[in-house]
Coordinates of C-alpha atoms in Angstrom, one line a residue:
M1 CA -6.9 6.4 -17.2
H2 CA -7.8 3.0 -18.4
A3 CA -9.7 0.0 -16.8
T4 CA -9.2 -3.7 -17.0
A5 CA -11.7 -6.4 -16.5
D6 CA -9.4 -9.1 -17.8
T7 CA -9.7 -11.5 -14.8
A8 CA -12.4 -13.6 -13.2
P9 CA -12.8 -13.4 -9.7
T10 CA -10.9 -15.6 -7.5
S11 CA -12.3 -17.7 -4.5
R12 CA -10.9 -16.3 -1.3
A13 CA -11.6 -16.4 2.4
P14 CA -14.6 -14.4 3.6
A15 CA -13.7 -10.7 4.0
P16 CA -12.8 -9.7 7.6
H17 CA -15.3 -7.7 9.8
P18 CA -15.1 -4.2 9.1
A19 CA -12.4 -2.6 11.2
G20 CA -13.2 -2.3 14.9
T21 CA -17.1 -2.8 14.9
D22 CA -19.2 -5.1 16.9
G23 CA -16.4 -7.3 18.5
G24 CA -14.3 -7.6 15.4
P25 CA -10.6 -7.4 15.4
Q26 CA -8.9 -4.0 16.3
P27 CA -7.8 -2.2 13.2
I28 CA -4.2 -2.6 12.0
V29 CA -4.2 1.0 10.6
V30 CA -6.2 4.0 11.8
F31 CA -6.4 7.6 10.7
R32 CA -7.9 9.7 13.2
T33 CA -9.0 13.2 12.1
V34 CA -5.7 13.7 10.1
K35 CA -5.0 16.8 8.2
K36 CA -2.4 17.5 5.4
S37 CA -1.8 20.5 3.4
F38 CA 0.8 21.5 0.9
G39 CA 0.6 25.3 0.8
D40 CA -3.1 26.2 0.3
V41 CA -3.9 23.0 -1.1
H42 CA -5.9 20.8 1.7
V43 CA -5.0 17.2 0.7
L44 CA -6.2 15.2 3.7
R45 CA -9.3 16.9 5.5
E46 CA -9.8 15.5 9.1
L47 CA -9.5 12.0 7.4
N48 CA -11.0 9.3 9.5
F49 CA -10.1 5.5 8.0
E50 CA -9.5 2.2 9.2
V51 CA -8.2 -0.9 7.9
A52 CA -8.6 -4.5 9.6
P53 CA -6.0 -7.1 9.9
A54 CA -5.7 -9.1 6.7
E55 CA -8.1 -6.6 4.9
K56 CA -7.3 -5.9 1.2
V57 CA -8.5 -2.2 0.7
A58 CA -8.5 -0.8 -2.9
I59 CA -8.2 3.2 -2.9
I60 CA -9.6 4.8 -6.2
G61 CA -10.6 8.3 -6.9
P62 CA -9.4 11.2 -9.1
S63 CA -5.8 12.7 -9.1
G64 CA -5.3 15.2 -6.4
S65 CA -7.9 13.4 -3.9
G66 CA -5.3 12.3 -1.5
K67 CA -4.9 8.7 -2.3
T68 CA -1.0 8.6 -2.6
T69 CA -0.8 10.9 0.4
I70 CA -2.3 8.5 2.7
L71 CA 0.3 5.9 1.7
R72 CA 3.1 8.4 2.1
V73 CA 2.1 9.5 5.6
L74 CA 2.1 5.8 6.6
M75 CA 5.8 5.4 5.3
T76 CA 6.7 8.6 7.1
L77 CA 7.5 10.3 3.7
E78 CA 5.1 13.1 4.6
R79 CA 4.3 14.1 8.1
P80 CA 0.5 15.1 8.9
D81 CA -0.2 18.6 10.0
S82 CA -2.3 17.1 12.8
G83 CA -4.5 14.1 13.9
E84 CA -3.3 10.6 14.8
V85 CA -1.9 7.6 12.9
I86 CA -1.8 4.4 14.6
V87 CA -0.3 0.9 13.1
A88 CA -0.7 -2.3 14.8
G89 CA -1.7 -0.6 18.0
E90 CA 1.3 1.8 18.1
H91 CA 1.0 5.7 17.5
L92 CA 3.3 6.4 14.5
Y93 CA 3.8 10.0 15.0
H94 CA 3.6 10.2 18.5
K95 CA 4.5 7.9 21.5
R96 CA 3.1 7.6 24.9
V97 CA 5.1 9.1 27.9
G98 CA 3.0 8.4 31.2
D99 CA -0.7 9.6 30.1
R100 CA 0.5 11.9 27.5
L101 CA 1.1 11.7 23.8
V102 CA 4.3 13.5 22.4
K103 CA 6.2 14.0 19.4
A104 CA 7.8 10.3 18.3
D105 CA 11.6 10.5 17.8
E106 CA 13.3 8.9 14.8
R107 CA 13.9 5.7 16.5
H108 CA 10.2 5.4 17.3
L109 CA 9.2 6.0 13.7
R110 CA 11.5 3.4 12.5
M111 CA 10.2 0.9 15.0
V112 CA 6.6 1.4 14.0
R113 CA 7.4 1.7 10.3
Q114 CA 8.7 -1.8 10.2
N115 CA 5.3 -3.1 10.3
I116 CA 4.7 -1.2 7.0
G117 CA 5.9 -2.4 3.4
M118 CA 5.5 -0.3 0.3
V119 CA 5.9 -0.9 -3.4
F120 CA 6.3 2.5 -5.4
Q121 CA 5.2 3.4 -8.9
H122 CA 8.6 3.9 -10.0
F123 CA 10.1 0.9 -8.4
N124 CA 12.8 2.7 -6.4
L125 CA 15.4 -0.2 -6.8
F126 CA 19.1 0.6 -5.9
P127 CA 20.7 0.8 -9.4
H128 CA 24.1 -0.1 -8.3
M129 CA 23.2 -3.3 -6.5
K130 CA 22.2 -6.7 -7.9
V131 CA 18.5 -7.9 -7.5
I132 CA 19.6 -10.3 -4.4
R133 CA 21.2 -7.3 -2.6
N134 CA 18.2 -5.0 -3.4
V135 CA 16.2 -7.6 -1.4
T136 CA 18.6 -8.6 1.4
E137 CA 19.8 -5.0 2.3
A138 CA 16.8 -3.9 4.8
P139 CA 16.4 -7.3 6.3
I140 CA 20.2 -7.4 7.1
H141 CA 20.7 -3.5 8.3
V142 CA 17.0 -2.8 9.8
L143 CA 15.9 -6.4 11.0
G144 CA 19.5 -7.8 11.9
L145 CA 19.3 -11.0 9.7
S146 CA 22.7 -12.6 9.0
K147 CA 23.5 -12.7 5.5
D148 CA 22.7 -16.3 5.1
E149 CA 19.1 -16.0 6.6
A150 CA 18.5 -13.0 4.4
N151 CA 19.7 -14.6 1.2
D152 CA 17.6 -17.6 1.9
R153 CA 14.6 -15.4 2.5
A154 CA 15.5 -13.3 -0.7
K155 CA 15.9 -16.5 -2.7
G156 CA 12.6 -17.9 -1.7
L157 CA 10.8 -14.5 -2.5
L158 CA 12.4 -14.1 -5.8
D159 CA 11.3 -17.4 -6.7
M160 CA 7.9 -16.6 -5.9
V161 CA 7.8 -13.8 -7.9
G162 CA 9.2 -15.7 -11.0
L163 CA 12.7 -14.3 -10.7
G164 CA 15.0 -17.0 -9.2
D165 CA 17.0 -16.9 -12.2
K166 CA 17.8 -13.0 -11.8
L167 CA 19.6 -12.8 -8.6
D168 CA 22.8 -11.4 -10.0
A169 CA 21.1 -9.2 -12.6
Y170 CA 21.3 -5.3 -12.1
P171 CA 18.0 -3.4 -12.4
A172 CA 19.1 -1.9 -15.4
Q173 CA 19.0 -5.4 -17.1
L174 CA 15.4 -5.8 -16.2
S175 CA 12.1 -5.2 -17.8
G176 CA 9.7 -2.9 -16.0
G177 CA 7.5 -5.7 -15.1
Q178 CA 10.5 -7.5 -13.5
K179 CA 11.8 -4.4 -11.5
Q180 CA 8.4 -4.2 -10.2
R181 CA 8.2 -7.8 -9.1
V182 CA 11.8 -7.4 -7.5
A183 CA 10.2 -4.3 -5.6
I184 CA 7.4 -6.5 -4.2
A185 CA 10.0 -9.4 -3.2
R186 CA 11.9 -6.4 -1.4
A187 CA 8.8 -5.3 0.4
L188 CA 7.9 -8.8 1.3
A189 CA 11.4 -9.4 2.6
M190 CA 10.7 -7.2 5.9
R191 CA 7.5 -9.3 6.6
P192 CA 5.2 -6.4 7.1
K193 CA 1.9 -6.5 8.5
V194 CA 0.5 -3.9 6.1
M195 CA 1.3 -3.7 2.4
L196 CA 1.0 -0.6 0.3
F197 CA 0.8 -0.5 -3.3
D198 CA 0.8 3.0 -5.1
E199 CA -0.5 2.8 -8.8
V200 CA 2.4 0.1 -9.4
T201 CA 1.2 -0.6 -12.8
S202 CA 1.1 3.0 -14.1
A203 CA 4.7 3.1 -15.2
L204 CA 4.5 -0.2 -17.1
D205 CA 3.9 -1.1 -20.7
P206 CA 0.5 -2.5 -21.0
E207 CA 1.8 -6.0 -21.8
L208 CA 3.5 -5.9 -18.6
V209 CA 0.7 -5.1 -16.3
G210 CA -0.8 -8.7 -16.1
E211 CA 2.3 -10.1 -14.6
V212 CA 2.6 -7.8 -11.8
L213 CA -1.1 -7.6 -11.0
G214 CA -0.9 -11.5 -11.1
I215 CA 1.7 -11.5 -8.2
I216 CA -0.5 -9.1 -6.2
R217 CA -3.5 -11.1 -6.7
T218 CA -1.5 -14.2 -5.6
L219 CA -0.6 -12.3 -2.4
A220 CA -4.3 -11.2 -1.5
D221 CA -5.3 -14.7 -2.0
E222 CA -2.8 -16.3 0.1
G223 CA -1.4 -13.5 2.6
E224 CA -2.3 -12.6 6.0
M225 CA -1.1 -9.0 5.5
A226 CA -3.6 -6.1 5.2
M227 CA -3.0 -4.4 1.9
L228 CA -3.7 -1.0 0.7
I229 CA -3.9 -0.7 -3.0
V230 CA -4.1 2.6 -4.6
T231 CA -5.1 1.5 -8.3
H232 CA -6.7 2.8 -11.6
E233 CA -7.3 -0.9 -12.5
M234 CA -10.9 -0.9 -11.9
G235 CA -11.3 -4.5 -12.9
F236 CA -8.6 -5.6 -10.8
A237 CA -9.9 -3.4 -7.7
R238 CA -13.0 -5.2 -8.2
D239 CA -11.6 -8.7 -8.3
V240 CA -9.0 -8.4 -5.3
A241 CA -10.5 -6.0 -2.8
D242 CA -12.4 -6.9 0.3
R243 CA -13.5 -3.1 0.3
V244 CA -13.3 0.0 -2.2
V245 CA -13.0 3.4 -0.9
F246 CA -13.6 6.2 -3.2
F247 CA -11.8 9.3 -2.2
D248 CA -12.8 12.9 -3.1
R249 CA -11.1 16.2 -1.9
G250 CA -9.1 14.4 0.9
Q251 CA -12.0 12.5 2.5
V252 CA -13.8 9.1 2.1
A253 CA -16.8 10.2 -0.2
E254 CA -18.0 6.5 -0.4
E255 CA -17.0 2.9 0.7
G256 CA -18.4 -0.5 0.5
P257 CA -17.9 -4.0 -1.0
P258 CA -16.6 -4.0 -4.6
E259 CA -20.0 -5.2 -5.9
R260 CA -21.9 -2.5 -4.7
I261 CA -19.4 0.4 -5.5
F262 CA -19.0 -0.8 -8.9
S263 CA -22.7 -1.7 -9.6
E264 CA -24.6 0.8 -7.5
P265 CA -22.5 3.6 -6.2
Q266 CA -24.7 5.9 -4.3
N267 CA -22.6 9.2 -4.1
P268 CA -22.9 11.3 -7.2
R269 CA -19.0 11.9 -7.4
T270 CA -18.5 8.1 -7.3
Q271 CA -20.8 7.7 -10.1
E272 CA -19.4 10.6 -12.1
F273 CA -15.6 9.2 -11.5
L274 CA -16.7 5.7 -12.4
R275 CA -18.7 6.8 -15.6
A276 CA -15.4 8.6 -16.8
V277 CA -13.0 6.0 -16.0
L278 CA -14.9 2.8 -17.1
A279 CA -15.5 4.7 -20.5
H280 CA -11.9 4.6 -21.3

């Protein structure tokens, strides 16, 4: 693990109210007593967790604390054992039939999941498709955009991430940082309400980290999307987040504004974790 503090804080709009409190906005993401185990390993332990619309949340914590599992549950890559997950006011794994909640079918999962975009640690681009098609494939087949509409959207996004000249390249012809920027453009092409970033710089050479963090920082500054950012880049988390959440053993151990979490953590586990990470 290593930490970076190579960027000065940027000026941004004030952080939104904490999700669902004191007449603030209804949360865009809700985990309600969510449990998830892999065999005998309890990864999420009755997790209660909310994210407000447009809120930028950095999720930090030791390996195995459940950080990535949260994102995978939201993307329906892992199904929770129990509890409720709500996205944009809709249950993800359940649907309402009369006054009852029943298990959701695949069609319902796909509908709710359209509100969520994810950028993975290892890019997950289609190697046999050119860059432009990687970005247009889902908008055409999931959102029903015409090829022209999807191409226009993709070109604009690839210009935004600095890859307007790579439309006809294949992923194998790109650097790791370029692949990750294509992955960000691909997720944005779906116009999600929530963007998930899973350790998106950990597979990159150190000199390429800055270009990817720069794009995410721009999105955080300008975007209306909520963002959940699992990261080991502590300087980046401090800079970009409205709220930092420290996970330990499948639960929220501590959360608060970046200034407080990094300067005056209250929980001994947070203190221990930050001492170890910031020493590297």
